[in-house]
mmCIF file of C-alpha atoms and ligand atoms in Angstrom:
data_model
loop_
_atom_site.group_PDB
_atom_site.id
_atom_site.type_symbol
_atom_site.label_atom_id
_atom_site.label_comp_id
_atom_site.label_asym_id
_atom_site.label_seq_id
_atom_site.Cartn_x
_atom_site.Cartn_y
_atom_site.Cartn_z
ATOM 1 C CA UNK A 1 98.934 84.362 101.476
ATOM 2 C CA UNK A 2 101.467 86.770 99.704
ATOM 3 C CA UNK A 3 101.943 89.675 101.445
ATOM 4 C CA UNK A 4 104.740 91.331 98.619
ATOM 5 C CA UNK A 5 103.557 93.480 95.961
ATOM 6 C CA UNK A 6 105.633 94.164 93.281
ATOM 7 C CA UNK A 7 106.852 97.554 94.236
ATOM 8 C CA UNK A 8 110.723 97.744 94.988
ATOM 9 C CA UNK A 9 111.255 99.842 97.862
ATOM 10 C CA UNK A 10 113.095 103.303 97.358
ATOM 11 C CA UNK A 11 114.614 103.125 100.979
ATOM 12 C CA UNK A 12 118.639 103.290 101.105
ATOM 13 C CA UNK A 13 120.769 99.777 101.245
ATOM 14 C CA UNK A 14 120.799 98.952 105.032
ATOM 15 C CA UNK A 15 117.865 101.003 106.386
ATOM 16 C CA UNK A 16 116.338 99.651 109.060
ATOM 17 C CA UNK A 17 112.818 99.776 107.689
ATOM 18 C CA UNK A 18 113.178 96.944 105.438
ATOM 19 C CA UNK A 19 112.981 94.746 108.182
ATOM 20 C CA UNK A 20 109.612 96.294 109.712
ATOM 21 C CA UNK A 21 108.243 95.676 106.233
ATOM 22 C CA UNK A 22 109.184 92.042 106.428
ATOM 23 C CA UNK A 23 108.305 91.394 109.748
ATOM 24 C CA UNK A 24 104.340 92.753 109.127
ATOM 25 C CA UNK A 25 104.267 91.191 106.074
ATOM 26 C CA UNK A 26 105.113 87.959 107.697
ATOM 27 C CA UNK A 27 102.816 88.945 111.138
ATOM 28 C CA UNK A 28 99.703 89.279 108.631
ATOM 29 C CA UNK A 29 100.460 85.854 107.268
ATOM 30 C CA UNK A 30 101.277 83.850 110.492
ATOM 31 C CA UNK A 31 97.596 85.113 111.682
ATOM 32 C CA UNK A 32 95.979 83.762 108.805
ATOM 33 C CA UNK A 33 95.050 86.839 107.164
ATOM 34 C CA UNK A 34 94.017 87.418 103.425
ATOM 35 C CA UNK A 35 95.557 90.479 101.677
ATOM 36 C CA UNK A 36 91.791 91.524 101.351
ATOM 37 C CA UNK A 37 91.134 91.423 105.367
ATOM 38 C CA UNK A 38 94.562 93.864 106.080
ATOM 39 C CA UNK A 39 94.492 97.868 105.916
ATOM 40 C CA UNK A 40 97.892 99.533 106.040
ATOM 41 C CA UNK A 41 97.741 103.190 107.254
ATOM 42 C CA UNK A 42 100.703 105.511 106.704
ATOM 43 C CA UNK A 43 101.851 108.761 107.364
ATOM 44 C CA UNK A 44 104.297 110.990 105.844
ATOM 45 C CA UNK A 45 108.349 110.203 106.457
ATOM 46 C CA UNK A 46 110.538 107.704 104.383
ATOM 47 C CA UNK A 47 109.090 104.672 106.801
ATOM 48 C CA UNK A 48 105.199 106.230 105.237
ATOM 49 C CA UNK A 49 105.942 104.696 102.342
ATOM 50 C CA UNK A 50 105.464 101.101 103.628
ATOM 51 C CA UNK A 51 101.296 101.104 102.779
ATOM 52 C CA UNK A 52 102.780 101.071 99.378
ATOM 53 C CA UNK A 53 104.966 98.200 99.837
ATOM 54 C CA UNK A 54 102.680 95.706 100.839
ATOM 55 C CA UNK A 55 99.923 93.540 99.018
ATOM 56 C CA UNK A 56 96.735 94.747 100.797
ATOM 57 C CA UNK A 57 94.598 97.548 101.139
ATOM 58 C CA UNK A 58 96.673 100.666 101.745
ATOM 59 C CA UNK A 59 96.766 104.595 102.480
ATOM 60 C CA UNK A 60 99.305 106.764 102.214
ATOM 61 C CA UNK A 61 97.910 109.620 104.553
ATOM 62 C CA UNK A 62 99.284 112.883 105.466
ATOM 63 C CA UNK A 63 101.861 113.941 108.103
ATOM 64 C CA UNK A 64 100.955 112.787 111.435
ATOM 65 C CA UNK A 65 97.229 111.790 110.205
ATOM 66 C CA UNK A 66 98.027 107.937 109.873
ATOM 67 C CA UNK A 67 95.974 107.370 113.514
ATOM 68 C CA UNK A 68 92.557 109.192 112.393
ATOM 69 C CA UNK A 69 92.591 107.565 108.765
ATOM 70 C CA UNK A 70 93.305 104.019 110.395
ATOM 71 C CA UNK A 71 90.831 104.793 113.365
ATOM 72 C CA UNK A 72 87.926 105.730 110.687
ATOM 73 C CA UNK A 73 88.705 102.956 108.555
ATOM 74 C CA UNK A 74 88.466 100.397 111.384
ATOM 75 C CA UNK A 75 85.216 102.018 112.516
ATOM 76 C CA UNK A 76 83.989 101.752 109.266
ATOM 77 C CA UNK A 77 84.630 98.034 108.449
ATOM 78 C CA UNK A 78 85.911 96.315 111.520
ATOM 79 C CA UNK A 79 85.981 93.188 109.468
ATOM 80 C CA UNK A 80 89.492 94.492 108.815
ATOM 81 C CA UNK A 81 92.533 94.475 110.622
ATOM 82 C CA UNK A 82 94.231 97.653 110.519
ATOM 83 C CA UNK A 83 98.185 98.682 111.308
ATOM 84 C CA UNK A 84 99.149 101.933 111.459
ATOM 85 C CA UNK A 85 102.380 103.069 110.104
ATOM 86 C CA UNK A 86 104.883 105.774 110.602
ATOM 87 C CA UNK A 87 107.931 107.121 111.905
ATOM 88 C CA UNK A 88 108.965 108.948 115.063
ATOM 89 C CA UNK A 89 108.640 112.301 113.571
ATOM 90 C CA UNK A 90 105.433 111.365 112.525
ATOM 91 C CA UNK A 91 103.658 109.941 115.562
ATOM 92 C CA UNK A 92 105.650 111.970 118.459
ATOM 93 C CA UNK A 93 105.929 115.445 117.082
ATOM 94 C CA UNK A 94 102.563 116.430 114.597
ATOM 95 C CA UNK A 95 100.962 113.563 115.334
ATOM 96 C CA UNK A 96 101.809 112.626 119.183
ATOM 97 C CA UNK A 97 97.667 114.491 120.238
ATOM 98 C CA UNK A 98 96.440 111.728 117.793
ATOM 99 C CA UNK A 99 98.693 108.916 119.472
ATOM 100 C CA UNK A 100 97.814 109.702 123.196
ATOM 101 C CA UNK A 101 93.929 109.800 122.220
ATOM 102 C CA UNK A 102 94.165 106.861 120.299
ATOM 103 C CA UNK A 103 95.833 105.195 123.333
ATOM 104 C CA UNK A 104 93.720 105.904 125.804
ATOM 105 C CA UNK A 105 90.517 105.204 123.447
ATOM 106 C CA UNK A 106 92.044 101.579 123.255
ATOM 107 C CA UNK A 107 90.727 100.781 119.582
ATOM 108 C CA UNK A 108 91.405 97.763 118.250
ATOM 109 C CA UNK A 109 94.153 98.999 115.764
ATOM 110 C CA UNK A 110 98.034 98.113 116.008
ATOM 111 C CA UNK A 111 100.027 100.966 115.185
ATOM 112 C CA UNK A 112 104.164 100.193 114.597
ATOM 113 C CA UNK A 113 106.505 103.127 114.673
ATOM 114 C CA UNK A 114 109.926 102.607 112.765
ATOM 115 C CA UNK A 115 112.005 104.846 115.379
ATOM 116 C CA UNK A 116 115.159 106.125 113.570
ATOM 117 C CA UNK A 117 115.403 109.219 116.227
ATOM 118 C CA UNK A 118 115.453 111.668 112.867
ATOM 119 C CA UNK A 119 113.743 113.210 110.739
ATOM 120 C CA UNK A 120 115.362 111.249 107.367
ATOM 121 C CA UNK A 121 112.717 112.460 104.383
ATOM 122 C CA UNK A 122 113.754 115.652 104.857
ATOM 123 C CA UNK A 123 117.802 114.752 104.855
ATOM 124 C CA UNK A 124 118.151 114.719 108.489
ATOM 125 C CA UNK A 125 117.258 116.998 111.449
ATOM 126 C CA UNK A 126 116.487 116.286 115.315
ATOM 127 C CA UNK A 127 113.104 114.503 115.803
ATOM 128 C CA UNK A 128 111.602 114.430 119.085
ATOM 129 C CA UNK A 129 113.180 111.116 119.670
ATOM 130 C CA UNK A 130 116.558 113.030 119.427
ATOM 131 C CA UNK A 131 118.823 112.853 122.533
ATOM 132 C CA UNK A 132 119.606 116.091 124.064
ATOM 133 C CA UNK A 133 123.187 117.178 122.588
ATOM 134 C CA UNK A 134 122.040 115.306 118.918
ATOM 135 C CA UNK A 135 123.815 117.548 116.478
ATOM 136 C CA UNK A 136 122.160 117.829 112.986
ATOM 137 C CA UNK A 137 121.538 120.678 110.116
ATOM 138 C CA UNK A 138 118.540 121.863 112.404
ATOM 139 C CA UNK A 139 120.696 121.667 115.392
ATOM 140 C CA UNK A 140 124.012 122.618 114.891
ATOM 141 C CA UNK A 141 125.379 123.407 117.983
ATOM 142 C CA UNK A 142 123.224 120.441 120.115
ATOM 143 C CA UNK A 143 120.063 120.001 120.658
ATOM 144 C CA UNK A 144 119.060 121.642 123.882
ATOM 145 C CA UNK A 145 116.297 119.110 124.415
ATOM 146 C CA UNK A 146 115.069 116.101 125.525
ATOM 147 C CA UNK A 147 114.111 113.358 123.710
ATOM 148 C CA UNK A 148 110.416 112.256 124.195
ATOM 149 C CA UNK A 149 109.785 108.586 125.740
ATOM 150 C CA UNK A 150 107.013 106.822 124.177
ATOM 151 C CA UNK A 151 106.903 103.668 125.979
ATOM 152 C CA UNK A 152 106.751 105.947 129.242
ATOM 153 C CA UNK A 153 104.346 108.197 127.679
ATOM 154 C CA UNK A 154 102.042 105.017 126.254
ATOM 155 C CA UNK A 155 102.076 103.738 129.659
ATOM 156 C CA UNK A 156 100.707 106.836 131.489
ATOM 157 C CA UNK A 157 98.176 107.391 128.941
ATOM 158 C CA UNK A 158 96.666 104.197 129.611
ATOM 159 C CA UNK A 159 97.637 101.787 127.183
ATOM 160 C CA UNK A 160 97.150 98.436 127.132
ATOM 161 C CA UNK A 161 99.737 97.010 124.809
ATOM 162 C CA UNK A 162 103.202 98.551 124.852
ATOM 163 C CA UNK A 163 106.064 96.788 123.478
ATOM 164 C CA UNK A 164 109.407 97.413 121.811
ATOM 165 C CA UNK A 165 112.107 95.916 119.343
ATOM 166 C CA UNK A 166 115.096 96.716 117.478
ATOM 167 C CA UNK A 167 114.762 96.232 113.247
ATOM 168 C CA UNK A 168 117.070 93.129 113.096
ATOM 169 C CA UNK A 169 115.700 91.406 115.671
ATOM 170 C CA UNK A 170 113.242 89.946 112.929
ATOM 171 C CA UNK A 171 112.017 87.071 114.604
ATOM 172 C CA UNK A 172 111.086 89.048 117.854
ATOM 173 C CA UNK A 173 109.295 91.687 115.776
ATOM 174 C CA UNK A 174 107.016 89.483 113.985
ATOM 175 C CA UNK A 175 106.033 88.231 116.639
ATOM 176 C CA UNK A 176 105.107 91.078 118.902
ATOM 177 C CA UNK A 177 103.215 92.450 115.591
ATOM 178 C CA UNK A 178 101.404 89.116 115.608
ATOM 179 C CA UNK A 179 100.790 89.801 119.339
ATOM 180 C CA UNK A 180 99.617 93.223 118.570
ATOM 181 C CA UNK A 181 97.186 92.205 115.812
ATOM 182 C CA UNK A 182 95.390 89.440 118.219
ATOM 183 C CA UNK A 183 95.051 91.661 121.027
ATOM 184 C CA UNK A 184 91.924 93.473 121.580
ATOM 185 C CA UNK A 185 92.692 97.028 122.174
ATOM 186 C CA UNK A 186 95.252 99.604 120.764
ATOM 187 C CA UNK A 187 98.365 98.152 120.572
ATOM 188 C CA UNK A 188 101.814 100.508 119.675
ATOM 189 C CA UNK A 189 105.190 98.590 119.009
ATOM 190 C CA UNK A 190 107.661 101.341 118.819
ATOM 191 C CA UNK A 191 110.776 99.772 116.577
ATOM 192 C CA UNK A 192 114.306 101.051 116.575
ATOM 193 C CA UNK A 193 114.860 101.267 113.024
ATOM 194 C CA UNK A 194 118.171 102.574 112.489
ATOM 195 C CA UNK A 195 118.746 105.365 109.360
ATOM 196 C CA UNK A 196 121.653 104.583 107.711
ATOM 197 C CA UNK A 197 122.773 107.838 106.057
ATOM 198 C CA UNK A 198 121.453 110.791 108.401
ATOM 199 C CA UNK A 199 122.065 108.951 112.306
ATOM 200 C CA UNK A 200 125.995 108.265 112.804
ATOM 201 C CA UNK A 201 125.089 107.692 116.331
ATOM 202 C CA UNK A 202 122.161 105.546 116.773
ATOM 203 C CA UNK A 203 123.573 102.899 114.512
ATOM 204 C CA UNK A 204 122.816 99.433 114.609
ATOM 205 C CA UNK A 205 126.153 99.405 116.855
ATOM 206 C CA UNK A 206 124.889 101.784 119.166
ATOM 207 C CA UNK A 207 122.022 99.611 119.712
ATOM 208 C CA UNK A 208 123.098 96.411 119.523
ATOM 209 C CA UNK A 209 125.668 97.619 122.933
ATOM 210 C CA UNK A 210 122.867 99.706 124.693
ATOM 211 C CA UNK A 211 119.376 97.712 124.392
ATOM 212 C CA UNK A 212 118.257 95.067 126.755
ATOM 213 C CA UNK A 213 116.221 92.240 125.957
ATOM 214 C CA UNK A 214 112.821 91.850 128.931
ATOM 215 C CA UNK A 215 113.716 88.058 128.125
ATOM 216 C CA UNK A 216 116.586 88.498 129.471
ATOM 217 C CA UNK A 217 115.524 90.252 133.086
ATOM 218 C CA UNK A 218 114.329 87.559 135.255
ATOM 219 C CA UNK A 219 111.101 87.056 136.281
ATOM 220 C CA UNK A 220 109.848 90.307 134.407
ATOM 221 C CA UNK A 221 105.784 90.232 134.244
ATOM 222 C CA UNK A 222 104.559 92.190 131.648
ATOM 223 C CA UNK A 223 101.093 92.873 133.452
ATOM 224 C CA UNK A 224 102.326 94.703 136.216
ATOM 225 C CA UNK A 225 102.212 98.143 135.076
ATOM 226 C CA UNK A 226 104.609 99.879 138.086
ATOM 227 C CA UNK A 227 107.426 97.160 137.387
ATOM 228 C CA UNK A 228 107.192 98.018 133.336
ATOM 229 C CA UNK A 229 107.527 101.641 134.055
ATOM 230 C CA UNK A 230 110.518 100.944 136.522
ATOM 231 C CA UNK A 231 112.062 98.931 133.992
ATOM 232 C CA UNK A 232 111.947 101.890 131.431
ATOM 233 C CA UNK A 233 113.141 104.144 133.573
ATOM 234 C CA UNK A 234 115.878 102.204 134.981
ATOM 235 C CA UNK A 235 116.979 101.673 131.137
ATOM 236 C CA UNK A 236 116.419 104.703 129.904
ATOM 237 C CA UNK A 237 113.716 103.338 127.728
ATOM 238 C CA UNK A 238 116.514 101.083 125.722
ATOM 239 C CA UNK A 239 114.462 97.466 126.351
ATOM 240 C CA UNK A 240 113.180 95.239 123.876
ATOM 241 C CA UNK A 241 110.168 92.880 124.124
ATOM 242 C CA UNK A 242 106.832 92.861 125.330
ATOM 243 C CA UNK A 243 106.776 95.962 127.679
ATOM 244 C CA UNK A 244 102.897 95.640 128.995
ATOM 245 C CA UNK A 245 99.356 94.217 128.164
ATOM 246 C CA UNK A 246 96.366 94.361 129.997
ATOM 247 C CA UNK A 247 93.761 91.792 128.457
ATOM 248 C CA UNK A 248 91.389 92.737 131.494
ATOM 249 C CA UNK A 249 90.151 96.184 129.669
ATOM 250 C CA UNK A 250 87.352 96.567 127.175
ATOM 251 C CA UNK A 251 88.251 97.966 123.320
ATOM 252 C CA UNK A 252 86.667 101.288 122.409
ATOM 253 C CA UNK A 253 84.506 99.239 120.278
ATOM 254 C CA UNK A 254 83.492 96.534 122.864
ATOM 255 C CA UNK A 255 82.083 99.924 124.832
ATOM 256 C CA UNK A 256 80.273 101.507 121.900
ATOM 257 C CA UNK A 257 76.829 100.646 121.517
ATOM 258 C CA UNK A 258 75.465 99.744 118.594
ATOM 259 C CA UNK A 259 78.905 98.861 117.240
ATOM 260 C CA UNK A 260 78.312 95.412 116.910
ATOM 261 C CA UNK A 261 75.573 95.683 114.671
ATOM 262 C CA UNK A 262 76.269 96.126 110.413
ATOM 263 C CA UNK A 263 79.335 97.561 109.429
ATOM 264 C CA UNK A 264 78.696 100.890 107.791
ATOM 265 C CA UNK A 265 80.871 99.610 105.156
ATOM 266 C CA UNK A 266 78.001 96.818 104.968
ATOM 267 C CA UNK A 267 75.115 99.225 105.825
ATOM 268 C CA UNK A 268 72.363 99.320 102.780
ATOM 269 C CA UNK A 269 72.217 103.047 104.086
ATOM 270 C CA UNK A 270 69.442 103.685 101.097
ATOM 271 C CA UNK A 271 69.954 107.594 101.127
ATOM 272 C CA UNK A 272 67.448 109.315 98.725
ATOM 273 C CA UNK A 273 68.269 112.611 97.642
ATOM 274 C CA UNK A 274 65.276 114.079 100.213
ATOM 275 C CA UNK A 275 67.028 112.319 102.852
ATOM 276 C CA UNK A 276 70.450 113.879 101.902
ATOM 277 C CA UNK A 277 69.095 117.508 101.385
ATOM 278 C CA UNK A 278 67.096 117.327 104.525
ATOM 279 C CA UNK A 279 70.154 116.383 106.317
ATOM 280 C CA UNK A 280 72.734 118.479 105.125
ATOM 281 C CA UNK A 281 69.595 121.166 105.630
ATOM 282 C CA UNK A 282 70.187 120.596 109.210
ATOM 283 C CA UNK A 283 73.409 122.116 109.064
ATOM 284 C CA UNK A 284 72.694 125.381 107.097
HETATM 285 FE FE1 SF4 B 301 116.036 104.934 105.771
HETATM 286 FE FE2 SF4 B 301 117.355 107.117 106.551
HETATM 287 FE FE3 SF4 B 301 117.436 106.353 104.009
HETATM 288 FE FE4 SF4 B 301 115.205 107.358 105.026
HETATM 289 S S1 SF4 B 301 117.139 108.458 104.763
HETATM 290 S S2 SF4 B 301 115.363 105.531 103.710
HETATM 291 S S3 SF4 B 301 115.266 106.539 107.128
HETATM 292 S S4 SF4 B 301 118.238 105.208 105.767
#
């Protein structure tokens, strides 16, 4: 099970989205998957480009679209696992309507944000995960606001799988992608991914002094939902692990009738053209 492709990534030396790449390629293997079972789902940003970097099926989707593609594809043919891709930009400014709903539907996709707090594709501007101050081309005198909080944000919208992790941290990444793949429900891992040649302050320095590891807080239980939102607030977000899970609620497709019957990927559909015209004759 070989998860590389032959397709050299075009990311700079050092960028923290190297390691994502690694760590889902190696997730995808350590749960047994084929290249044929995996979808990849990416939207637009420099960390989009990773459906292209891996051996399985992938799509390289528009900007903050890479939730309704992967949603419709895992619909389609749940015989696939499907990870959605993207960066912050991506998922918490165009695309954060699609990330709540997807959240509180609780399909059974895993979706794994590389978090550089920048918009880098575009050579560097405040992103909604920008602190308040952040200077940058788009915000030259400061940014005048505050940077969104997605763990906080998963949390209230219901999620049942929240969890965090810093790009070198390699080990602890797989495995909460691994997590995230096996559990039954939407799960998001939000990663700090540092970019190298836009962020001088959230550098792999910054982090390494400012997050905490959830392995390291004693006693910390991951399904109690009040003590996880504490935690974040007490840190200002800046913790590591796994953050939440409920295993007690139902996926969107454990709820849908009718779901577990053929895939419509699988479905012998046998459309005639009378069936067609009649039913696109509904709609005139
Ligand atoms: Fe990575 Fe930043 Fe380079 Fe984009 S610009 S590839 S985010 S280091």
């Amino acid at each position: 099970k070989d998860f590389r492709n032959n397709v050299k990534p075009n990311w700079c030396p050092g960028c923290g989205d190297f390691s994502v790449q690694a760590a889902m390629q190696r997730a995808a293997a350590n749960v047994g998957l084929e290249p044929e079972n995996l979808a990849v789902i990416s939207g637009i940003g420099c960390s989009g480009r990773i459906s292209g970097y891996i051996n399985s099926y992938g799509f390289h989707g528009i900007h903050g679209r890479s939730l309704p593609i992967a949603q419709g594809v895992k619909m389609a043919n749940r015989d696939l696992t499907v990870i959605a891709s993207g960066g912050d930009g991506d998922g918490f400014a165009i695309g954060m309507g699609h990330t709540i709903h997807a959240i509180r539907r609780n399909i059974d996709i895993t979706y794994v944000v590389m978090d550089n707090q920048i918009y880098g594709l575009t050579k560097g501007q405040t992103s909604p995960r920008s602190a308040a101050g952040f200077k940058t081309k788009s915000t030259p005198m400061g940014s005048v606001e505050q940077a969104i909080s997605p763990m906080e944000m998963a949390l209230t919208a219901g999620a049942t799988f929240v969890a965090q992790s810093f790009s070198t941290d390699l080990k602890d990444l797989t495995a909460l992608i691994e997590a995230g793949i096996k559990h039954k429900g939407f799960s998001l891992i939000n990663v700090y991914s540092p970019c190298v040649t836009y962020n001088k302050v959230n550098t792999y320095d910054w982090f390494k002094e400012n997050l905490t590891k959830l392995s390291d807080i004693e006693g910390y239980d991951p399904s109690n939902r009040e003590e996880a939102m504490q935690t974040l607030m007490k840190h200002n977000g800046l913790v590591t692990g796994l953050i939440y899970q409920n295993t007690e609620r139902q996926s969107y497709q454990e709820l849908i009738n009718g779901y577990a019957e053929t895939p419509l990927s699988k479905a012998d559909l046998n459309l005639d053209q009378q069936y067609f015209d009649k039913l696109v004759g509904e709609f005139m």
